[in-house]
């Protein structure tokens, strides 16, 4: 992985140093409406490069991570006279870095970009590793590229501007990394409280850096997701299905919440198929229920959820649904398949664990 990762709460200085090192004649800052209101003033006060940049502001929310918004960004890049020496600063959450990264990687066959995540979810996941995407045809992240940004400036500086829901959303990805890492890391994460008033953004920074390092190690070994990197999909096959069903209901849920519920489902499958510890499963399910609540489903939703899982881009055939499962904490096994009956059984247990009748 060539992407430079900078962990600091001196974000403005880090951005200015990066822009200066690139020697770029033009800086374009991409953000969304909510970030522009709450977090952008802090960056503009600290960064000359950001303050002098041309801005593109897109609507907030995953519903707008689509082809129409991507086309708007392409149009504004063209209107700004962007060239391959232009650098794009993606300032915002995962939606901004996903869509902005895709826009930059495709416009004139590739512009440089810098990710400056303002949410915990973007810091730990979307801003690192070079995946870009938009949603398409009702399916999450269906169109995208592998294209690394020049750098990501990762901080906890902007987290105090966020509602608790967004902190929890990002923390779910950190929990996933803990499950992939080792038991001590996972236990430490379960002991930290990501909710107010206990939430402490300064204390979170070293935990965040450790979590991102888990992803960095995996991506360095398998950048294009042909082997080990598939482990990072833990919780996402079921999680993306929950997200898609929520969008169909016109009631979107935060990505990290869907991942948390998806992790429960996939740990259940891990227990049923390869003997993952029931004690760890029950402890984790209780943590998810306490912090993330439950995504309400009945058995009538199973066919839709399984249909969404069949559309997942990780599948290698129309008949197999692919999962990353865990033999134990720190022991992921990629390229596992599950039948519709096995998934249905896992969803039954999920409903029981999170107390859905």
mmCIF file of N, CA, C and O in Angstrom, residues 11 159 175 186 210 241 284 311 315:
data_model
loop_
_atom_site.group_PDB
_atom_site.id
_atom_site.type_symbol
_atom_site.label_atom_id
_atom_site.label_comp_id
_atom_site.label_asym_id
_atom_site.label_seq_id
_atom_site.Cartn_x
_atom_site.Cartn_y
_atom_site.Cartn_z
ATOM 1 N N UNK A 11 -4.463 18.902 11.921
ATOM 2 C CA UNK A 11 -4.883 18.518 10.570
ATOM 3 C C UNK A 11 -4.517 19.574 9.534
ATOM 4 O O UNK A 11 -4.017 19.255 8.452
ATOM 5 N N UNK A 159 -14.505 14.667 15.648
ATOM 6 C CA UNK A 159 -15.503 13.728 16.147
ATOM 7 C C UNK A 159 -16.470 14.369 17.133
ATOM 8 O O UNK A 159 -17.622 13.949 17.247
ATOM 9 N N UNK A 175 -14.420 -2.645 15.896
ATOM 10 C CA UNK A 175 -14.710 -3.947 16.495
ATOM 11 C C UNK A 175 -14.405 -5.071 15.507
ATOM 12 O O UNK A 175 -13.853 -6.114 15.884
ATOM 13 N N UNK A 186 -9.412 -7.159 20.831
ATOM 14 C CA UNK A 186 -10.875 -7.224 20.827
ATOM 15 C C UNK A 186 -11.430 -6.923 22.220
ATOM 16 O O UNK A 186 -12.376 -6.141 22.370
ATOM 17 N N UNK A 210 -4.224 1.953 16.050
ATOM 18 C CA UNK A 210 -4.026 0.502 16.089
ATOM 19 C C UNK A 210 -4.998 -0.219 15.172
ATOM 20 O O UNK A 210 -4.640 -1.184 14.482
ATOM 21 N N UNK A 241 -26.722 -6.428 3.129
ATOM 22 C CA UNK A 241 -28.112 -6.842 2.900
ATOM 23 C C UNK A 241 -29.061 -6.083 3.828
ATOM 24 O O UNK A 241 -30.147 -5.644 3.409
ATOM 25 N N UNK A 284 -20.523 -10.699 22.388
ATOM 26 C CA UNK A 284 -20.544 -9.696 21.329
ATOM 27 C C UNK A 284 -21.973 -9.292 20.987
ATOM 28 O O UNK A 284 -22.268 -8.099 20.815
ATOM 29 N N UNK A 311 -26.509 -10.791 -4.535
ATOM 30 C CA UNK A 311 -25.994 -9.749 -5.408
ATOM 31 C C UNK A 311 -24.638 -9.216 -4.953
ATOM 32 O O UNK A 311 -24.032 -8.398 -5.641
ATOM 33 N N UNK A 315 -19.345 -12.576 -4.369
ATOM 34 C CA UNK A 315 -19.750 -13.903 -4.803
ATOM 35 C C UNK A 315 -19.093 -14.260 -6.132
ATOM 36 O O UNK A 315 -18.896 -13.404 -6.998
#
